Coordinates of N, CA and C and ligand atoms in Angstrom, one line a residue:
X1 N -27.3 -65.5 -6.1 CA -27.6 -66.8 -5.6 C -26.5 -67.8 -6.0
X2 N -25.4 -67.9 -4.9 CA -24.3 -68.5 -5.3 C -24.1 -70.1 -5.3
X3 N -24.0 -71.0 -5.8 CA -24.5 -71.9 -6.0 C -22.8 -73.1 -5.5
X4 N -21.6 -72.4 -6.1 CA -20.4 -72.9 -6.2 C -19.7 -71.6 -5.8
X5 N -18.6 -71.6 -4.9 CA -18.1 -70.5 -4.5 C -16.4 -71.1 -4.1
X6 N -15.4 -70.5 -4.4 CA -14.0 -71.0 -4.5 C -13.7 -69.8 -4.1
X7 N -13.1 -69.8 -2.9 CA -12.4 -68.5 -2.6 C -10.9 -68.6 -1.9
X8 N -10.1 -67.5 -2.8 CA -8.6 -67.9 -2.6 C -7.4 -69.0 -2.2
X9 N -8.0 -69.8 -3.6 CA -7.8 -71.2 -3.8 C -5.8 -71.3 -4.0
X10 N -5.3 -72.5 -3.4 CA -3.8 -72.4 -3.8 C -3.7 -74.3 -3.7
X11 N -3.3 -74.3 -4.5 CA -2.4 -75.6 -4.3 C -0.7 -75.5 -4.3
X12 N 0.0 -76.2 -3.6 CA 1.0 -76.4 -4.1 C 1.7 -77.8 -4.0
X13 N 2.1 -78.0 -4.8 CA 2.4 -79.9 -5.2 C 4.1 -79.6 -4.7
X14 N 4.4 -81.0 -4.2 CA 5.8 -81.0 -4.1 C 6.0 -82.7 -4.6
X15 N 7.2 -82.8 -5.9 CA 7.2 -84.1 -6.0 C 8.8 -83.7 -6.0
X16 N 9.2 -84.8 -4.7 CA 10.8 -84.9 -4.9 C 11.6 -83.4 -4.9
X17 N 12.4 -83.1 -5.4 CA 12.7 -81.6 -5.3 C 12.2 -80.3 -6.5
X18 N 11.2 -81.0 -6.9 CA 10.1 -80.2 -7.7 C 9.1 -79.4 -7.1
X19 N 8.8 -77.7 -6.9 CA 7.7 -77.6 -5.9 C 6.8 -76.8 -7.0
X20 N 5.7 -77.2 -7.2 CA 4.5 -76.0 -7.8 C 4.1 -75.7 -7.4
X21 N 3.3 -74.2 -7.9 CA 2.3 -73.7 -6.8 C 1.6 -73.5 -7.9
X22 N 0.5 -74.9 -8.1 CA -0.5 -75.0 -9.3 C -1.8 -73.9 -9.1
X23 N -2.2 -73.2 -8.2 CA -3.0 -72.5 -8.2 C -2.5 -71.5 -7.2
X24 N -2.9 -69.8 -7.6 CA -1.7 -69.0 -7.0 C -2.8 -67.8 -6.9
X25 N -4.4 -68.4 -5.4 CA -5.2 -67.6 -5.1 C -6.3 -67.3 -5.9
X26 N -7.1 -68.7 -6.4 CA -8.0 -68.3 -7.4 C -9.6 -68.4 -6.5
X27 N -10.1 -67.4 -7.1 CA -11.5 -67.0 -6.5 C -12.4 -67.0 -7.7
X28 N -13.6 -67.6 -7.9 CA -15.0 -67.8 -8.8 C -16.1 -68.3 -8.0
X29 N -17.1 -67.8 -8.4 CA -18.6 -68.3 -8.2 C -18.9 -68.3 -9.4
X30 N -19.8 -69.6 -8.8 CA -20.9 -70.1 -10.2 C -22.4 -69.7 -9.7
X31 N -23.4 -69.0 -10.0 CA -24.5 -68.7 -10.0 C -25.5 -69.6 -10.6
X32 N -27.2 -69.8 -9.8 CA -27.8 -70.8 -10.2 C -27.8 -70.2 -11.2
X33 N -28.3 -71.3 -12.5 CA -29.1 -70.7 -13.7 C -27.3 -70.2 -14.7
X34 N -26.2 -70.6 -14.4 CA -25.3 -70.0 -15.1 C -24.2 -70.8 -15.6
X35 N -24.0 -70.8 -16.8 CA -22.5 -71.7 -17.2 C -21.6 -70.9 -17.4
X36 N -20.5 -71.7 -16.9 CA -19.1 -70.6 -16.8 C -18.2 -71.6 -17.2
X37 N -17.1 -71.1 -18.4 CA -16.1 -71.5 -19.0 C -15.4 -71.4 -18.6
X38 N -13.9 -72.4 -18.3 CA -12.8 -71.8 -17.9 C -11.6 -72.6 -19.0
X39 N -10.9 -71.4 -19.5 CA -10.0 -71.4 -20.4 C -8.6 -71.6 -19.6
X40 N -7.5 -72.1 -21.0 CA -6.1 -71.6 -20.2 C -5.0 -72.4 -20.5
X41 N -3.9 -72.1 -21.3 CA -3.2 -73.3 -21.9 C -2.9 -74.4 -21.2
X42 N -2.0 -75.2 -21.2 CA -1.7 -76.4 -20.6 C -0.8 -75.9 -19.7
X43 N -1.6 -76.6 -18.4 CA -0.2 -76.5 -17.2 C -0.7 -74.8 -16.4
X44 N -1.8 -74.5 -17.0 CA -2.5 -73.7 -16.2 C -2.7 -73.7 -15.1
X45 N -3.3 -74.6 -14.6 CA -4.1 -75.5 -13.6 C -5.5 -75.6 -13.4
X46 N -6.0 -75.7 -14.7 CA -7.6 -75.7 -15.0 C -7.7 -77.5 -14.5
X47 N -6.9 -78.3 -14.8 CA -7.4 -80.1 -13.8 C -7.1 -79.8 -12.4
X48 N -6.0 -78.9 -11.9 CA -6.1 -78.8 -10.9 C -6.9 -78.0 -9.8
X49 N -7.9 -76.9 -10.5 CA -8.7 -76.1 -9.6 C -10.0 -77.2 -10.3
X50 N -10.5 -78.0 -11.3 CA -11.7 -78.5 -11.2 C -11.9 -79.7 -10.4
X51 N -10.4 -80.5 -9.7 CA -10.5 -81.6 -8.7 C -10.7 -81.0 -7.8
X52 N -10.5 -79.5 -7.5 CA -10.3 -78.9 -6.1 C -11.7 -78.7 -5.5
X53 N -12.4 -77.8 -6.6 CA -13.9 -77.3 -6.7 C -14.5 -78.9 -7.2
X54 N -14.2 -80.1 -7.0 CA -15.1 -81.7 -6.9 C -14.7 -81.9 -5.6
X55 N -14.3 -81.7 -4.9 CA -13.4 -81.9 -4.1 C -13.0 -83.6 -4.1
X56 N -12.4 -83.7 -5.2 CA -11.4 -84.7 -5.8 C -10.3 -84.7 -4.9
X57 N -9.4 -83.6 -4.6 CA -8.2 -82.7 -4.4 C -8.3 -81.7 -3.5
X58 N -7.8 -81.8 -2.6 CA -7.9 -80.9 -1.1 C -6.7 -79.0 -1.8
X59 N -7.6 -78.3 -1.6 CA -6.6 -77.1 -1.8 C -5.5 -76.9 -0.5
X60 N -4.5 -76.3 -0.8 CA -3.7 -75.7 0.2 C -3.7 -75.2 0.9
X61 N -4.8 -74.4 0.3 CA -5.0 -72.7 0.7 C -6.3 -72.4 0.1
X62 N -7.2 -71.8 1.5 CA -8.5 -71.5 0.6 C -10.0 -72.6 0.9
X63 N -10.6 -72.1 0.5 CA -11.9 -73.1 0.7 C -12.8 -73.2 -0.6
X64 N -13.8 -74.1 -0.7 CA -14.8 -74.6 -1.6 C -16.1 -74.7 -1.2
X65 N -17.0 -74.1 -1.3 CA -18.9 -74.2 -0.9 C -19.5 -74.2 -1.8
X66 N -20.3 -75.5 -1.5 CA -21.4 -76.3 -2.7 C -22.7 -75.6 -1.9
X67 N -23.4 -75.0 -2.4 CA -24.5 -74.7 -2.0 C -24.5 -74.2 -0.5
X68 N -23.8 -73.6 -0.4 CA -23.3 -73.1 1.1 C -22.7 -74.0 2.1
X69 N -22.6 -75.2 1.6 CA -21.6 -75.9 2.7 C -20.5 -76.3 2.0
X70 N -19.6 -76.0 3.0 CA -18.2 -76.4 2.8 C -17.5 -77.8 1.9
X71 N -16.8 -78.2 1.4 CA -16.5 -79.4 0.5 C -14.9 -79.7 1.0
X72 N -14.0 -78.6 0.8 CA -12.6 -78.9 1.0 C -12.7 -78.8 2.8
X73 N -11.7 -79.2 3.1 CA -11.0 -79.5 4.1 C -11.8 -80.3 4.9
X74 N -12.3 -81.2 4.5 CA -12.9 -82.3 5.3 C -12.3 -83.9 4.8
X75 N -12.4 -84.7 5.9 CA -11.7 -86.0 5.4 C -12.2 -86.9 3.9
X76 N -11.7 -87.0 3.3 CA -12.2 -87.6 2.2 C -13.5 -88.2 1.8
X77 N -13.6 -89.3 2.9 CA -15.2 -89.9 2.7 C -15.9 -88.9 3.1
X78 N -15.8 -87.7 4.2 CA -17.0 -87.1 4.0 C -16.7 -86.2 2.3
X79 N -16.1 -85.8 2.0 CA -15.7 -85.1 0.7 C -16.4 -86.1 -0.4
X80 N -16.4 -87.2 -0.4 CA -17.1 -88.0 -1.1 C -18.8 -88.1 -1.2
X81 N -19.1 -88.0 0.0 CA -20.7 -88.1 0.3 C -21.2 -86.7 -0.3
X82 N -20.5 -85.8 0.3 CA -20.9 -84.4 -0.4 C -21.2 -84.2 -1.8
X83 N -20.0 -84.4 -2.2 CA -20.0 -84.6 -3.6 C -21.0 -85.6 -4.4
X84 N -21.4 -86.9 -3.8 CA -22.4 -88.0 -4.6 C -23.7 -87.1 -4.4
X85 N -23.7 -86.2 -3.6 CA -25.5 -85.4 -3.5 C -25.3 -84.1 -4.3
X86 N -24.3 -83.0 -4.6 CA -24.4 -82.0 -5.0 C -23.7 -81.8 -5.9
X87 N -22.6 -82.7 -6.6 CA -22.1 -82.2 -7.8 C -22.1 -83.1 -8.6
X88 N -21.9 -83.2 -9.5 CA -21.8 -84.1 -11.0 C -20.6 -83.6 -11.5
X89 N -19.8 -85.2 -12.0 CA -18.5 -84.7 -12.4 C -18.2 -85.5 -13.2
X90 N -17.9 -84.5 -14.0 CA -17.3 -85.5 -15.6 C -16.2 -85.5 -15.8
X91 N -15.2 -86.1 -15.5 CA -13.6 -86.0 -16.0 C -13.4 -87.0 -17.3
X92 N -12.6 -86.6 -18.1 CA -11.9 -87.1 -19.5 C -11.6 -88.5 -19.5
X93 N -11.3 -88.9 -18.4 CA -11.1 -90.0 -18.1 C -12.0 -90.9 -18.1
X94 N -13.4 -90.5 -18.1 CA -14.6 -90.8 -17.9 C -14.9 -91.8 -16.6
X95 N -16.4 -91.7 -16.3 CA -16.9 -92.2 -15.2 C -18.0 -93.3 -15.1
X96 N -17.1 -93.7 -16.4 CA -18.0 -95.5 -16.4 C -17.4 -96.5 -15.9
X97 N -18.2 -97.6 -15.3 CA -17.3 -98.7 -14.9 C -17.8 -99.7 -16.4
X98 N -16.5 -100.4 -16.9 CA -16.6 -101.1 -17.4 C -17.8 -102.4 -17.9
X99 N -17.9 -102.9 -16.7 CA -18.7 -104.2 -16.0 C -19.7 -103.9 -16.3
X100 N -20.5 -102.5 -16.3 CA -21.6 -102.7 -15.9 C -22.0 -101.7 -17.4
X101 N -23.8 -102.1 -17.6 CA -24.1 -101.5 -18.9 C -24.6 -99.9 -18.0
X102 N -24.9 -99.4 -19.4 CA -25.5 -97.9 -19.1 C -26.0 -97.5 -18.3
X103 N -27.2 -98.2 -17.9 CA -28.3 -98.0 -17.0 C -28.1 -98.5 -15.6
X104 N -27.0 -99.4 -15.4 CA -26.7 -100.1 -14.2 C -25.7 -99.2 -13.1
X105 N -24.5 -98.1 -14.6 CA -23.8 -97.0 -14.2 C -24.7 -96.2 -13.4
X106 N -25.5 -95.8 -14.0 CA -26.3 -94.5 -13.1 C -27.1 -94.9 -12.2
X107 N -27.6 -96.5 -12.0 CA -28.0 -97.0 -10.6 C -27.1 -97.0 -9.4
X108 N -25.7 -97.2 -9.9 CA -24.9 -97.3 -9.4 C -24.6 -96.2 -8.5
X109 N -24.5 -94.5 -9.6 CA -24.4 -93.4 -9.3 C -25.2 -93.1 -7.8
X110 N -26.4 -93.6 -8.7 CA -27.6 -93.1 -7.4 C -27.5 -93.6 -6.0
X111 N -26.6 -94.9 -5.8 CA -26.7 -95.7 -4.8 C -25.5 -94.9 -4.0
X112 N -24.7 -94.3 -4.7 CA -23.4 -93.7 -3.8 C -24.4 -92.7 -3.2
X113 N -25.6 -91.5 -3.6 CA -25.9 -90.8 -2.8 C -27.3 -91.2 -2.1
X114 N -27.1 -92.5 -1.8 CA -28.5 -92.9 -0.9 C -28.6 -92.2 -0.1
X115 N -30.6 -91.6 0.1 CA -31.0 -91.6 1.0 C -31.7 -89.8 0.9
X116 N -30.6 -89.4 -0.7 CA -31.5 -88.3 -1.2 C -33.0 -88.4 -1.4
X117 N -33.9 -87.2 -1.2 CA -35.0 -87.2 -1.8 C -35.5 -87.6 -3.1
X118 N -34.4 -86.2 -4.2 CA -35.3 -85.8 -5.4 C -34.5 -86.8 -6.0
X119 N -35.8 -87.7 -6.9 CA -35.4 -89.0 -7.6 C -36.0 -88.8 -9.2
X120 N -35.1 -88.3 -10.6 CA -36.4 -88.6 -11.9 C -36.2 -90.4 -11.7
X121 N -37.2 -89.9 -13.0 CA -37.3 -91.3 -13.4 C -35.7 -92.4 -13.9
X122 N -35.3 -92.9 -13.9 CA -34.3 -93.5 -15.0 C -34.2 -93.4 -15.8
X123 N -35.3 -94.0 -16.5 CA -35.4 -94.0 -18.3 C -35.9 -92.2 -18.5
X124 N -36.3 -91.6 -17.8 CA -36.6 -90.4 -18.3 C -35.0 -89.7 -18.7
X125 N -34.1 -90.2 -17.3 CA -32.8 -89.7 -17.4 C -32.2 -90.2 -18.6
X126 N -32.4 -91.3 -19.1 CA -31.3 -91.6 -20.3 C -31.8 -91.3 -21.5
X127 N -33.6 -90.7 -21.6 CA -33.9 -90.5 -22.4 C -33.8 -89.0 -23.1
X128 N -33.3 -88.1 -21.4 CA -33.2 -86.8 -21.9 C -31.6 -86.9 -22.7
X129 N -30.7 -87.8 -22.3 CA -29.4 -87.6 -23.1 C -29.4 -88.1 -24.1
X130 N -30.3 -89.2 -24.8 CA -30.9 -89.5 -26.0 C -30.1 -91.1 -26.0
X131 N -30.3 -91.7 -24.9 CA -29.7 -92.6 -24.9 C -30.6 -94.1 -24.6
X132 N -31.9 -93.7 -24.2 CA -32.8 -94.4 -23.8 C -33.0 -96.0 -24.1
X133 N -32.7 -95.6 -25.6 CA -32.2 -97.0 -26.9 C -30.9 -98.0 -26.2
X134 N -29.6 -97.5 -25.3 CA -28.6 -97.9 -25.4 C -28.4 -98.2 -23.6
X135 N -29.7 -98.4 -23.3 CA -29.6 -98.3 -21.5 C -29.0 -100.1 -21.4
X136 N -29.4 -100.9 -22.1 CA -28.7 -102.0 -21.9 C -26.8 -102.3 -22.3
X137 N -26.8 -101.4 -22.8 CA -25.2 -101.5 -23.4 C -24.1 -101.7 -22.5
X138 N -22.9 -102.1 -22.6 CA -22.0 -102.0 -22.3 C -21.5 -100.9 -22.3
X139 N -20.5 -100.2 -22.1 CA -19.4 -98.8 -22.6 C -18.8 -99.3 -23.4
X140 N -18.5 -100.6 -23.7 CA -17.2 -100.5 -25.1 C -18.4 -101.0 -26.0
X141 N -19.4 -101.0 -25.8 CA -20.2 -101.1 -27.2 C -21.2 -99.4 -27.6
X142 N -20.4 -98.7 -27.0 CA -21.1 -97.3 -27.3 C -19.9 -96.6 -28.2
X143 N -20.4 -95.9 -29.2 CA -19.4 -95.0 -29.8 C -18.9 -93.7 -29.0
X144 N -17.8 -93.2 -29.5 CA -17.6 -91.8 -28.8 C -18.5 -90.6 -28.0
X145 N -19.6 -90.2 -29.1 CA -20.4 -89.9 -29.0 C -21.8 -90.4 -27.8
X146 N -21.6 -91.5 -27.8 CA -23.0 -92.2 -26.4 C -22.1 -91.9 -25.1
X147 N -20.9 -92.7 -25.6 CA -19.7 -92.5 -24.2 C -20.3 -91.3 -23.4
X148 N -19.7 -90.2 -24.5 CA -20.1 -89.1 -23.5 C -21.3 -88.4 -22.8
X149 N -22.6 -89.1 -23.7 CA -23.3 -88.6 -23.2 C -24.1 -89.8 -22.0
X150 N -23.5 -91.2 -22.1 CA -23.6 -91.7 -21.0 C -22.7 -91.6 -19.6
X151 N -21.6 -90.7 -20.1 CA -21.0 -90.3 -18.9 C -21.9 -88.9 -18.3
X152 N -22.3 -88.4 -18.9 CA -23.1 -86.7 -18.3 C -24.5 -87.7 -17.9
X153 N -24.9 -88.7 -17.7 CA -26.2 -89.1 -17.5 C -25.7 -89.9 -16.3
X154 N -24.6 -90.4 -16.0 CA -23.5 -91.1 -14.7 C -23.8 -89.9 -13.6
X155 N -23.5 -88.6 -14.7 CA -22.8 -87.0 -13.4 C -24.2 -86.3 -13.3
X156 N -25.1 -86.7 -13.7 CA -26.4 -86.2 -13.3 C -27.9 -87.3 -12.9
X157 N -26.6 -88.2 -12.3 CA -27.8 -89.1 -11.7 C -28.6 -88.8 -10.4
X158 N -27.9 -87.5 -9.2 CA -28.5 -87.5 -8.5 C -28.9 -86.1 -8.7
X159 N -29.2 -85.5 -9.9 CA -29.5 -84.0 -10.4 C -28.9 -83.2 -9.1
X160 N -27.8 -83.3 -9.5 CA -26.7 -82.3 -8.6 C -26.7 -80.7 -9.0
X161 N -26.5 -79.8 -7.9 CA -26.5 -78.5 -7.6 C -25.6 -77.9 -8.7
X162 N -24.5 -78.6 -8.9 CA -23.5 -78.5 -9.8 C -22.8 -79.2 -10.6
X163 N -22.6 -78.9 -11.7 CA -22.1 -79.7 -12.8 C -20.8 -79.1 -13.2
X164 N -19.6 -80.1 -13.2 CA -18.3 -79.8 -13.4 C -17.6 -80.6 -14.3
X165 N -17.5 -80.1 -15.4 CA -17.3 -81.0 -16.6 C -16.0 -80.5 -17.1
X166 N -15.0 -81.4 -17.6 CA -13.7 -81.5 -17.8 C -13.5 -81.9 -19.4
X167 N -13.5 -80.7 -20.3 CA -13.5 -80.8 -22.2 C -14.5 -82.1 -22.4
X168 N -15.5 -81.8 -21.7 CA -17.6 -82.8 -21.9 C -16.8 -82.9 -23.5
X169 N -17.0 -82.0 -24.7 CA -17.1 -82.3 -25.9 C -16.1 -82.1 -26.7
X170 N -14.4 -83.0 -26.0 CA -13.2 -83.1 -26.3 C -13.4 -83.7 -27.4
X171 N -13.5 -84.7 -27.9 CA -13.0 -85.5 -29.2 C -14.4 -85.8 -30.2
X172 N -15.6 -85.2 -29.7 CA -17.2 -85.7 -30.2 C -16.9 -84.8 -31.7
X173 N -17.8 -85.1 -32.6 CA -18.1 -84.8 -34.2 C -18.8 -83.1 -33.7
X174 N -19.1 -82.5 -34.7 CA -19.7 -81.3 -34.2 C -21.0 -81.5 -34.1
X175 N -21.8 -82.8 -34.5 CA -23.2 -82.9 -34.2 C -23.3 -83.0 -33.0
X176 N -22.5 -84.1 -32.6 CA -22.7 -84.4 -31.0 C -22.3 -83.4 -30.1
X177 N -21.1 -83.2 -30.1 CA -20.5 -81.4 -29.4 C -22.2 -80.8 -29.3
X178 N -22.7 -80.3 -30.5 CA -23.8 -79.4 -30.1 C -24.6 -80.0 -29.2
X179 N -25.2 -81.4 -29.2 CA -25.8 -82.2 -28.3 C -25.5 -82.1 -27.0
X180 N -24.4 -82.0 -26.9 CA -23.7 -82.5 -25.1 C -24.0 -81.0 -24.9
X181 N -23.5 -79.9 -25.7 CA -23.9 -78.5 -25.0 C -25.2 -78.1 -25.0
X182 N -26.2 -78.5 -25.6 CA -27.2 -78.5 -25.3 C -28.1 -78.7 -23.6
X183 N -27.4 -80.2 -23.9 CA -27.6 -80.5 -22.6 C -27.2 -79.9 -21.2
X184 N -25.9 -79.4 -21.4 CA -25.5 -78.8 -20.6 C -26.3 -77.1 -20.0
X185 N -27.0 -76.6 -21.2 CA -27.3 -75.6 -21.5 C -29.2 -75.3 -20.6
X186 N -29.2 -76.6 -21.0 CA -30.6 -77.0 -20.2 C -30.5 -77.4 -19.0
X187 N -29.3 -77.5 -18.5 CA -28.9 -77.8 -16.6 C -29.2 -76.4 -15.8
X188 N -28.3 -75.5 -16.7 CA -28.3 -74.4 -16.4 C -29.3 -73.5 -16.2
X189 N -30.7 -73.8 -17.1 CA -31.8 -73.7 -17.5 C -32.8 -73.7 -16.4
X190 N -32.3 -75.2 -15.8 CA -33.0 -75.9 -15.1 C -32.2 -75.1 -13.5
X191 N -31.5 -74.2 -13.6 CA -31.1 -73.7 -12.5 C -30.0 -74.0 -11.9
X192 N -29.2 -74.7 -12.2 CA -28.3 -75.8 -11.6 C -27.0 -74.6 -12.2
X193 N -26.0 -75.1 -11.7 CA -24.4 -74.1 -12.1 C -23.9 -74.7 -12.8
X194 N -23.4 -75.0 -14.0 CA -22.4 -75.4 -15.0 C -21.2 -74.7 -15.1
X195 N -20.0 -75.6 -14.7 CA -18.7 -75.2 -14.5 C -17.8 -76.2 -15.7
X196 N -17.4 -75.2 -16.9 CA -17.0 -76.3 -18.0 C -15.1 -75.5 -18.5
X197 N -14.4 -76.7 -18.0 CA -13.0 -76.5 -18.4 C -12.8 -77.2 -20.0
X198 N -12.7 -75.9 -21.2 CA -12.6 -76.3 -22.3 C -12.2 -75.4 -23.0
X199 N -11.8 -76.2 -24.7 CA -11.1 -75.8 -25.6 C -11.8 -74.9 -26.5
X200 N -13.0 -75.8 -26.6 CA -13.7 -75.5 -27.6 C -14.6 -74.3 -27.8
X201 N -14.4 -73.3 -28.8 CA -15.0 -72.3 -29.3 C -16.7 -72.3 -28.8
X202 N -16.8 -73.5 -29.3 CA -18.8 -73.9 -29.6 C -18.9 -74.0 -28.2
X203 N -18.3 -74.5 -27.0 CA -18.3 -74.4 -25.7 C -18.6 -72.7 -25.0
X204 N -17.2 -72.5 -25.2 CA -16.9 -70.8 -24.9 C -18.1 -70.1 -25.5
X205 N -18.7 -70.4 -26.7 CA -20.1 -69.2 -27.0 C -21.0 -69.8 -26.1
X206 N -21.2 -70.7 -25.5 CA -22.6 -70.9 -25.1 C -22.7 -70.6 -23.5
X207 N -21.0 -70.4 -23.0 CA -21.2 -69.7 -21.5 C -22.1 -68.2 -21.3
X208 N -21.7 -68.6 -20.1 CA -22.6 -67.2 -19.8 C -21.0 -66.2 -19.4
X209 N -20.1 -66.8 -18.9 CA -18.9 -66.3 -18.9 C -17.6 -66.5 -18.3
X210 N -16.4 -66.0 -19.1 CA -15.6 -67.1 -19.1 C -14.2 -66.7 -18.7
X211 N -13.9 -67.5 -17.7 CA -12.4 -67.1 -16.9 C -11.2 -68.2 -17.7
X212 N -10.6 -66.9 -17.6 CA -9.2 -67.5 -18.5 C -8.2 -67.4 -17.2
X213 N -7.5 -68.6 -17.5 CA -6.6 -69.3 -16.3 C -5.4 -69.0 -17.2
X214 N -4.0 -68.4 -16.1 CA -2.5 -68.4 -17.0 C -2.0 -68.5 -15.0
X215 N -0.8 -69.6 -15.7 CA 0.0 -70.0 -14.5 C -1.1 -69.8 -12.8
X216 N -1.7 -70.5 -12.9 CA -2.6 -70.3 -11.4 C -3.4 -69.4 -11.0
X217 N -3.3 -68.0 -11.9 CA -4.1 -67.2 -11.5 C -5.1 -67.0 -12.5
X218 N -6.4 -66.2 -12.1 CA -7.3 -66.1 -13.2 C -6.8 -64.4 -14.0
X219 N -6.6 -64.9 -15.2 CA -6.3 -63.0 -15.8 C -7.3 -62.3 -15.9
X220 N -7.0 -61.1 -16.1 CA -7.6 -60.1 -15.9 C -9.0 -59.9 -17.3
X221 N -9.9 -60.0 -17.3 CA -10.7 -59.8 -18.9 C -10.3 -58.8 -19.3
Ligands
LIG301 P1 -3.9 -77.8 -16.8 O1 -5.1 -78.7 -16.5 O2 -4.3 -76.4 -17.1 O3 -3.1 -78.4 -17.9 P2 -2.8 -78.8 -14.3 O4 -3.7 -78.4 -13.3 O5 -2.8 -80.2 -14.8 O6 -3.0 -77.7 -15.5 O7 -1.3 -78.5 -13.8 C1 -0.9 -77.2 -13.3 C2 0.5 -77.3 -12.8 O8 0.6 -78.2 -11.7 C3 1.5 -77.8 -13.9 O9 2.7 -77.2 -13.7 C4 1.6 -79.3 -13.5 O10 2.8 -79.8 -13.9 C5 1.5 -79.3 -12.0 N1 0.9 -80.5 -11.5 C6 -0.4 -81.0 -11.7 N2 -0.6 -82.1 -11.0 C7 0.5 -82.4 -10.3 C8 0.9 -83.4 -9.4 N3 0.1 -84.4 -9.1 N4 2.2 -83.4 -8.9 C9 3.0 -82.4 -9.2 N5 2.7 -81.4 -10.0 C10 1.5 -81.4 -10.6
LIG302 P1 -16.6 -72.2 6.6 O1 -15.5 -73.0 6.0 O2 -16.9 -71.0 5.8 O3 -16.4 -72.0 8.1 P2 -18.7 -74.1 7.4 O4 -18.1 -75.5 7.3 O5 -18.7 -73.6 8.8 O6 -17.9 -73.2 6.4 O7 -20.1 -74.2 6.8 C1 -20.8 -73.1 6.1 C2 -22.3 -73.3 6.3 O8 -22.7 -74.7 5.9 C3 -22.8 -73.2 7.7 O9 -24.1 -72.6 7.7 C4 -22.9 -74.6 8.2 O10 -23.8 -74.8 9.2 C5 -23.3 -75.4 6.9 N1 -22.7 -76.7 6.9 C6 -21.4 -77.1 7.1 N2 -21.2 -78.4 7.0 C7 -22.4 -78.9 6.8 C8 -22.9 -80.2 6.5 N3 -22.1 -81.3 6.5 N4 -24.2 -80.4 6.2 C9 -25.0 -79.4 6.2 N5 -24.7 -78.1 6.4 C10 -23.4 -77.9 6.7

C-alpha cells in the first residue's frame, strides 16, 4: 500500500558553467503506516530529492505519486494544490509566517487546501503537539522547541497522506527531539507515510527503514 512512490528520480542543475547531476536515478516508496529515514553526507542530495518528492522542485528525469497521482511534472500551481491536500512539509527553514500567531498559521494552512473534507478540530490539532497553551503566540515568542512543533502542526494542518520532514529535530534538546519523534511516530501510526531526511541517531532508531544517499544515488544496505 504505496502511499509516496519516486521512481527514477534525476535532477540536474546547471549554474553558469557548473553542471550537477544532483540526483543520479533515485527510486523509494513510502508505505502507509511507515517512517523512512534518509541519510547521507552533505551534498548528497537528500534537500534535493525531498523538494522533489514535495514537489517543491520539478525532477529532470523520472516521476513522483502521492497517493497514486502524479505530483512532478505538472505546472507549479497545480503542484501546489496537490501538495496543500496530501503532503505536509517541514523544511529547516521553517513554515511560519511571521505576522501571524500559532493558530492563525494553521488556519492559514487549511485555507491553502480549501474545499477538503476531513477537518480535526484546531485546538485538538495544537493540543496533540502540546501546544494548545501557545495557539495565541507569535513565532518569535516561542522557544526552539514550540517552533518546531508549531511548525509540524502548520505540515499537518490538512492531515496529509504524507509527511516530509527536513532534520524536524535539528537543533531541539533531547526532551523535545523525543517529542517531535513521537509525534511523528503516531502519523505513521495513524497510517500516514513519514519521510524524514536526518542526522540524528534518536531519528534513524525510530524508522522503520533507512536509505542512505552518497552522490545522488541510494547505496546499497
Ligand atoms: P544535501 O541536502 O545532501 O546536502 P543537496 O541536495 O543540497 O544535498 O545538493 C546536492 C548537490 O546538488 C550538491 O552538489 C549541490 O551543490 C548541488 N545543488 C543543490 N542545489 C543546487 C542549485 N540550486 N543549483 C546548483 N547546484 C545545486
Ligand atoms: P503517470 O505519470 O504515471 O502517467 P498519471 O498522471 O497518468 O500518472 O496519473 C496516475 C493516476 O492518478 C491515474 O489513475 C490518474 O487517473 C490519476 N490522476 C492523475 N492526475 C490526477 C488528479 N489531478 N486528480 C486525481 N487523480 C489524478
Amino acid at each position: 500500500d504505496v502511499v509516496l512512490d519516486a521512481h527514477e528520480l534525476y535532477r540536474f542543475y546547471r549554474a553558469g558553467e557548473e553542471e550537477t547531476l544532483a540526483l543520479r536515478g533515485v527510486s523509494l516508496q513510502v508505505r502507509r503506516g511507515e517512517t523512512v529515514a534518509v541519510t547521507g553526507p552533505s551534498g548528497s542530495g537528500k534537500s534535493t530529492l525531498l523538494a522533489c518528492l514535495a514537489g517543491l522542485d520539478e525532477p529532470s528525469g523520472g516521476a513522483v505519486h502521492v497517493g497514486g497521482v502524479r505530483i512532478s511534472h505538472r505546472p507549479e500551481a497545480e503542484r501546489a494544490r496537490l501538495r496543500a491536500r496530501r503532503i505536509g512539509v517541514l523544511l529547516q527553514s521553517g513554515n511560519l509566517l511571521p505576522h501571524l500567531s500559532v493558530r492563525d498559521n494553521v488556519r492559514l494552512a487549511r485555507a491553502a487546501a480549501a474545499g477538503d473534507g476531513r477537518r480535526e478540530n484546531l485546538s485538538a490539532l495544537l493540543d496533540q503537539v502540546g501546544l494548545g497553551h501557545r495557539a495565541h503566540a507569535l513565532p518569535q515568542e516561542l522557544s526552539g522547541g514550540e517552533l518546531a512543533r508549531a511548525g509540524l502542526a502548520v505540515a499537518l494542518a490538512n492531515d496529509p497522506e504524507v509527511l516530509l520532514a527536513d532534520e524536524p529535530t535539528g537543533e531541539l534538546d533531547g526532551a523535545t527531539e523525543q517529542r517531535v519523534l513521537e509525534l511523528l511516530r503516531k502519523r505513521a501510526e495513524a497510517g500516514r507515510g513519514v519521510l524524514v531526511v536526518t542526522h540524528s541517531v534518536e531519528a534513524v532508531r525510530i524508522a522503520d527503514r533507512v536509505i542512505a544517499l552518497r552522490d545522488g544515488r541510494i547505496e546499497a544496505p
